[in-house]
């Protein structure tokens, strides 16, 4: 490895460095090298501290046999300089560790980076000196460096975890760690070798160790999903796309889900025929592309049933390769969903277990009792070895950062601040630690993305921030606690709609004993993350407080308040360019409304569904009855669909009715009241009231329990349900045991704050709402309680209520006002405000997964009103649907 500049560094490295620079950067891997280059280009002085004796970071340390990247090298390379791109040629699709290390050496030389890198130097502490507005950095070489900005470019997987195996340290033979492999390699010829661990490092190294060792024993705790990398020359399609227009190719990567150009799939795995699904999986398998499966279907990362189809496909592949059925079974992952633990690409991994010199020990069946001086004792037997290889992983994302004693304002330690999990703003900064930046820190896409793309984005963002500070004579920057708390919440909300939290993975910190169980990276995607960072800048560096001779300034706030899946839906609506309902004729509006439902998930299976008619106020009206699969009789929920009294029918809220039926274990009767403008106010409520009376009187016939009847409605349907409760109170019946009003219209006052704040951009708009009211009721009628239940003089004696409101809904405030008024009148009322949701979120079953909690609360309220206990169906309603989730490299 040529090391230009090393001589100079070696000459000076024993002399402690006592100086001041603009920026200290820790780490000389992909992140540190680009940081140094970019900062220099911007005119900042910088020094990089690096523990190793050369550049490379992860590619310096991980020299185990078979180590190579599993994002294609064309993608896993810098894009900041077209000249660099032009002059470097990758020899393989997935380059080996030595080739990647050569590349980084080349980059270091090409940009003369080594002269500002202090090798063989470990940072010991970093302390913020508030008075001097400087960081003081101390190293194990006695350096004390003062700097204005301190950047941790230490990588996400650079601190190997200490193996938590009993007897660790006793073994007297050779011991190796994949993450700290000897530089001159290891020859296992004639040796009896044990490998502990079957993550990416184990899976890459096992086939090659098996070729040398006289006997290889693999100790596996969790089988992982892996498939052939099909390595070879750079694929021609990728190369053609890249060579045709490199700049466009790179730009597409920057605005992709995982940092590699690809389309986001909108297709749900369960919406296509099994043969079509299988063909997509076969194509993904044949492609040797790590991201192929998340690109194939939108829901494999969030829907357990969809994910299971992929798991089963991959399990079949394992069975088809591994000859011994018992070994095949042991190698088959069964305890986690595909992608929730980092999947791998391999070369001959499963085939290796067909070799006579390889055996597998499943330590869940036969646990390791202890490592001994000469081998490993499991519960059932003793094994003798000449060499042990630990491929047991890393203290990921937070480990490398808290390994340094970092102290911010008032001497507060970062390790202490993060005791319960990392708290960052954008994964870039953390409150209380001014002028401190992390590259690909926790809370950024990092390990779920092509790291190089994420690194370049972070570095460019930081450099631009520093440039702006210099221009505006600002010398301190720090995120506000509001911004940080908002980001942490958003990161968690995003993870919660995926399957990731279900696995004991290093993404969750679950591999390190005692580490808090928190999902560490940001799952929203590289594109959305980049947009967010750009938004922060555009909104005057939202959430960052600056100070300096140029003055103090802060635009405080939370950058992303919408739930991730709501954001996705709004993007799609914009992309499809749907017409504005209020500009359409009523028939066209109805057709558009109906068209929006085409292709949506159908909702869960219920026991049975039957359509019928019942007497409305002016003639028969249709109803649809959903009965749970559990034995009846059941209590009854009468449901009123949404659609502004103008749109909607039995079909429009069908998935929501199914969901209600399953979750509440009640019969749901959805009523098709007459619509405006053909039948204006009060036709809808009169029909609704007639229907409730008939259903109450005919509960037996419907399979229901007489006297156990609750109402539920969404939007205009919520208005109807609320009004009927008032009508029933006035009429002395029928008895209604509870009302669930989901984002109800309660009062046509368009001056409320929510009409102003959320009047545009969240599907239901203020003009649309005015259009609905205009079709439904004359202005004089609108103030009657029969149209505006909030206007009722007295709300006392109404049935207990749950009122659901959504943060980004024009109707938010009138719903909240109704809940408040009910409670003030002594009605047992609960108000459920839904953070980050829009008017249409709650009924969007299996589309807006983040509203699952609200749907569960609604069912719980109905069960409470109806006095029923939890049915099994509720537990079955797990977490289906449409959230594309990246599975990237680390
Ligand atoms: O580490 P891991 P890794 N007893 O944590 C097992 C990136 N990477 O170094 O799953 C028995 O994935 C542990 O078992 P379990 C990539 O992001 C990329 O392999 O915890 N077993 C697991 O099988 C990757 O995900 C490439 O039950 C024990 C294994 O050790 C990340 O680095 C190549 C144990 C650890 O797997 C980490 O990969 C290599 C115990 N006490 C790495 N403790 C590329 O290709 C742990 N294990 C780009």
Short mmCIF file of N, CA, C and O in Angstrom, two decimals, residues 486 489-490 493-494 497 558-570 743 757-758 761-763 804-810 812 832-842 844 847-852 854:
data_model
loop_
_atom_site.label_atom_id
_atom_site.label_comp_id
_atom_site.label_asym_id
_atom_site.label_seq_id
_atom_site.Cartn_x
_atom_site.Cartn_y
_atom_site.Cartn_z
N UNK A 486 -38.52 16.52 18.35
CA UNK A 486 -39.37 16.27 17.18
C UNK A 486 -38.74 15.25 16.24
O UNK A 486 -39.42 14.38 15.69
N UNK A 489 -38.83 11.74 17.74
CA UNK A 489 -40.19 11.23 17.61
C UNK A 489 -40.44 10.73 16.18
O UNK A 489 -40.98 9.65 15.96
N UNK A 490 -40.02 11.52 15.22
CA UNK A 490 -40.24 11.16 13.81
C UNK A 490 -39.49 9.87 13.45
O UNK A 490 -40.04 8.98 12.80
N UNK A 493 -41.43 7.10 15.01
CA UNK A 493 -42.71 6.90 14.31
C UNK A 493 -42.48 6.13 13.02
O UNK A 493 -43.24 5.23 12.67
N UNK A 494 -41.42 6.52 12.30
CA UNK A 494 -41.14 5.86 11.01
C UNK A 494 -40.82 4.38 11.25
O UNK A 494 -41.32 3.50 10.53
N UNK A 497 -43.80 1.83 11.88
CA UNK A 497 -44.70 1.29 10.84
C UNK A 497 -44.01 0.18 10.04
O UNK A 497 -44.56 -0.32 9.07
N UNK A 558 -40.19 21.99 14.46
CA UNK A 558 -40.01 20.57 14.14
C UNK A 558 -40.10 20.42 12.63
O UNK A 558 -41.07 20.89 12.02
N UNK A 559 -39.13 19.77 12.04
CA UNK A 559 -39.08 19.77 10.57
C UNK A 559 -40.09 18.82 9.92
O UNK A 559 -40.76 19.21 8.97
N UNK A 560 -40.22 17.63 10.42
CA UNK A 560 -41.17 16.69 9.81
C UNK A 560 -42.23 16.33 10.83
O UNK A 560 -41.96 15.59 11.76
N UNK A 561 -43.43 16.80 10.61
CA UNK A 561 -44.48 16.46 11.58
C UNK A 561 -45.48 15.47 11.01
O UNK A 561 -46.27 14.89 11.74
N UNK A 562 -45.47 15.30 9.71
CA UNK A 562 -46.37 14.31 9.11
C UNK A 562 -45.83 12.91 9.34
O UNK A 562 -44.61 12.70 9.30
N UNK A 563 -46.70 11.96 9.53
CA UNK A 563 -46.26 10.57 9.59
C UNK A 563 -45.71 10.18 8.21
O UNK A 563 -46.20 10.66 7.18
N UNK A 564 -44.74 9.28 8.22
CA UNK A 564 -44.06 8.90 6.97
C UNK A 564 -45.03 8.37 5.91
O UNK A 564 -44.95 8.73 4.73
N UNK A 565 -45.98 7.53 6.32
CA UNK A 565 -46.88 6.95 5.33
C UNK A 565 -47.89 7.98 4.82
O UNK A 565 -48.32 7.92 3.66
N UNK A 566 -48.21 8.95 5.66
CA UNK A 566 -49.08 10.04 5.21
C UNK A 566 -48.34 10.86 4.15
O UNK A 566 -48.88 11.22 3.10
N UNK A 567 -47.10 11.11 4.44
CA UNK A 567 -46.23 11.85 3.51
C UNK A 567 -46.20 11.12 2.15
O UNK A 567 -46.35 11.73 1.09
N UNK A 568 -46.04 9.79 2.21
CA UNK A 568 -46.01 9.00 0.98
C UNK A 568 -47.31 9.16 0.20
O UNK A 568 -47.30 9.37 -1.03
N UNK A 569 -48.42 9.06 0.90
CA UNK A 569 -49.72 9.17 0.22
C UNK A 569 -49.88 10.57 -0.38
O UNK A 569 -50.32 10.71 -1.53
N UNK A 570 -49.49 11.59 0.35
CA UNK A 570 -49.63 12.95 -0.19
C UNK A 570 -48.76 13.14 -1.42
O UNK A 570 -49.16 13.79 -2.39
N UNK A 743 -62.93 12.19 13.16
CA UNK A 743 -62.77 13.48 12.47
C UNK A 743 -64.12 14.02 12.00
O UNK A 743 -64.32 14.26 10.80
N UNK A 757 -54.79 26.67 8.92
CA UNK A 757 -53.49 25.97 8.89
C UNK A 757 -53.48 24.79 7.92
O UNK A 757 -52.48 24.52 7.26
N UNK A 758 -54.59 24.07 7.86
CA UNK A 758 -54.59 22.82 7.09
C UNK A 758 -55.53 22.89 5.89
O UNK A 758 -55.96 21.86 5.38
N UNK A 761 -53.47 21.13 0.90
CA UNK A 761 -52.32 20.22 0.88
C UNK A 761 -52.51 18.92 1.63
O UNK A 761 -51.61 18.08 1.64
N UNK A 762 -53.64 18.74 2.27
CA UNK A 762 -53.82 17.50 3.05
C UNK A 762 -55.08 16.75 2.62
O UNK A 762 -55.83 16.22 3.43
N UNK A 763 -55.33 16.70 1.34
CA UNK A 763 -56.44 15.99 0.68
C UNK A 763 -57.78 16.70 0.91
O UNK A 763 -58.35 17.24 -0.02
N UNK A 804 -62.20 11.40 17.67
CA UNK A 804 -60.85 11.29 17.09
C UNK A 804 -60.61 12.50 16.19
O UNK A 804 -61.44 12.81 15.33
N UNK A 805 -59.50 13.18 16.42
CA UNK A 805 -59.14 14.30 15.53
C UNK A 805 -57.74 14.07 14.98
O UNK A 805 -56.95 13.32 15.57
N UNK A 806 -57.45 14.70 13.85
CA UNK A 806 -56.14 14.53 13.22
C UNK A 806 -55.45 15.88 13.10
O UNK A 806 -56.08 16.89 12.77
N UNK A 807 -54.15 15.87 13.33
CA UNK A 807 -53.39 17.12 13.44
C UNK A 807 -53.50 17.98 12.17
O UNK A 807 -53.67 19.19 12.26
N UNK A 808 -53.43 17.34 11.00
CA UNK A 808 -53.41 18.11 9.75
C UNK A 808 -54.74 18.00 9.02
O UNK A 808 -54.82 17.65 7.85
N UNK A 809 -55.80 18.29 9.74
CA UNK A 809 -57.15 18.17 9.21
C UNK A 809 -57.86 19.52 9.39
O UNK A 809 -57.83 20.07 10.49
N UNK A 810 -58.49 20.04 8.34
CA UNK A 810 -59.26 21.27 8.54
C UNK A 810 -60.32 21.11 9.64
O UNK A 810 -60.68 22.07 10.31
N UNK A 812 -60.04 19.51 12.39
CA UNK A 812 -59.44 19.19 13.69
C UNK A 812 -60.09 19.97 14.84
O UNK A 812 -60.52 19.38 15.84
N UNK A 832 -59.18 11.78 21.23
CA UNK A 832 -57.94 11.15 20.76
C UNK A 832 -57.36 11.98 19.61
O UNK A 832 -57.79 11.85 18.47
N UNK A 833 -56.40 12.86 19.92
CA UNK A 833 -55.78 13.63 18.83
C UNK A 833 -54.69 12.79 18.18
O UNK A 833 -53.87 12.20 18.88
N UNK A 834 -54.67 12.70 16.87
CA UNK A 834 -53.70 11.83 16.18
C UNK A 834 -52.60 12.67 15.56
O UNK A 834 -52.84 13.43 14.61
N UNK A 835 -51.41 12.48 16.08
CA UNK A 835 -50.25 13.26 15.66
C UNK A 835 -49.84 12.89 14.23
O UNK A 835 -49.76 11.72 13.88
N UNK A 836 -49.60 13.92 13.42
CA UNK A 836 -49.06 13.70 12.08
C UNK A 836 -50.05 13.10 11.09
O UNK A 836 -49.66 12.67 10.01
N UNK A 837 -51.34 13.06 11.46
CA UNK A 837 -52.33 12.43 10.58
C UNK A 837 -53.18 13.47 9.87
O UNK A 837 -53.27 14.61 10.30
N UNK A 838 -53.83 13.03 8.78
CA UNK A 838 -54.72 13.90 8.01
C UNK A 838 -56.15 13.35 8.09
O UNK A 838 -56.37 12.26 8.63
N UNK A 839 -57.07 14.10 7.50
CA UNK A 839 -58.49 13.75 7.62
C UNK A 839 -58.79 12.33 7.16
O UNK A 839 -59.63 11.64 7.73
N UNK A 840 -58.08 11.88 6.13
CA UNK A 840 -58.40 10.58 5.54
C UNK A 840 -57.59 9.42 6.15
O UNK A 840 -57.71 8.29 5.69
N UNK A 841 -56.79 9.69 7.16
CA UNK A 841 -55.87 8.66 7.66
C UNK A 841 -56.58 7.46 8.30
O UNK A 841 -56.25 6.31 8.03
N UNK A 842 -57.53 7.75 9.18
CA UNK A 842 -58.05 6.67 10.03
C UNK A 842 -58.76 5.58 9.24
O UNK A 842 -58.51 4.38 9.45
N UNK A 844 -58.12 4.69 6.29
CA UNK A 844 -57.23 4.14 5.26
C UNK A 844 -56.53 2.88 5.78
O UNK A 844 -55.32 2.85 6.03
N UNK A 847 -53.19 1.13 4.54
CA UNK A 847 -52.47 2.13 3.75
C UNK A 847 -51.74 3.06 4.70
O UNK A 847 -50.53 3.23 4.60
N UNK A 848 -52.48 3.67 5.61
CA UNK A 848 -51.84 4.51 6.63
C UNK A 848 -51.64 3.63 7.87
O UNK A 848 -52.51 3.52 8.74
N UNK A 849 -50.47 3.01 7.89
CA UNK A 849 -50.19 2.08 9.00
C UNK A 849 -50.03 2.82 10.31
O UNK A 849 -50.33 2.30 11.38
N UNK A 850 -49.58 4.05 10.22
CA UNK A 850 -49.34 4.80 11.45
C UNK A 850 -50.64 5.15 12.15
O UNK A 850 -50.62 5.60 13.30
N UNK A 851 -51.79 4.95 11.49
CA UNK A 851 -53.07 5.19 12.15
C UNK A 851 -53.62 3.90 12.77
O UNK A 851 -54.74 3.88 13.27
N UNK A 852 -52.81 2.85 12.73
CA UNK A 852 -53.25 1.59 13.35
C UNK A 852 -53.59 1.77 14.81
O UNK A 852 -54.55 1.21 15.32
N UNK A 854 -54.72 4.39 16.28
CA UNK A 854 -56.02 5.05 16.40
C UNK A 854 -57.14 4.04 16.16
O UNK A 854 -58.14 4.01 16.88
#
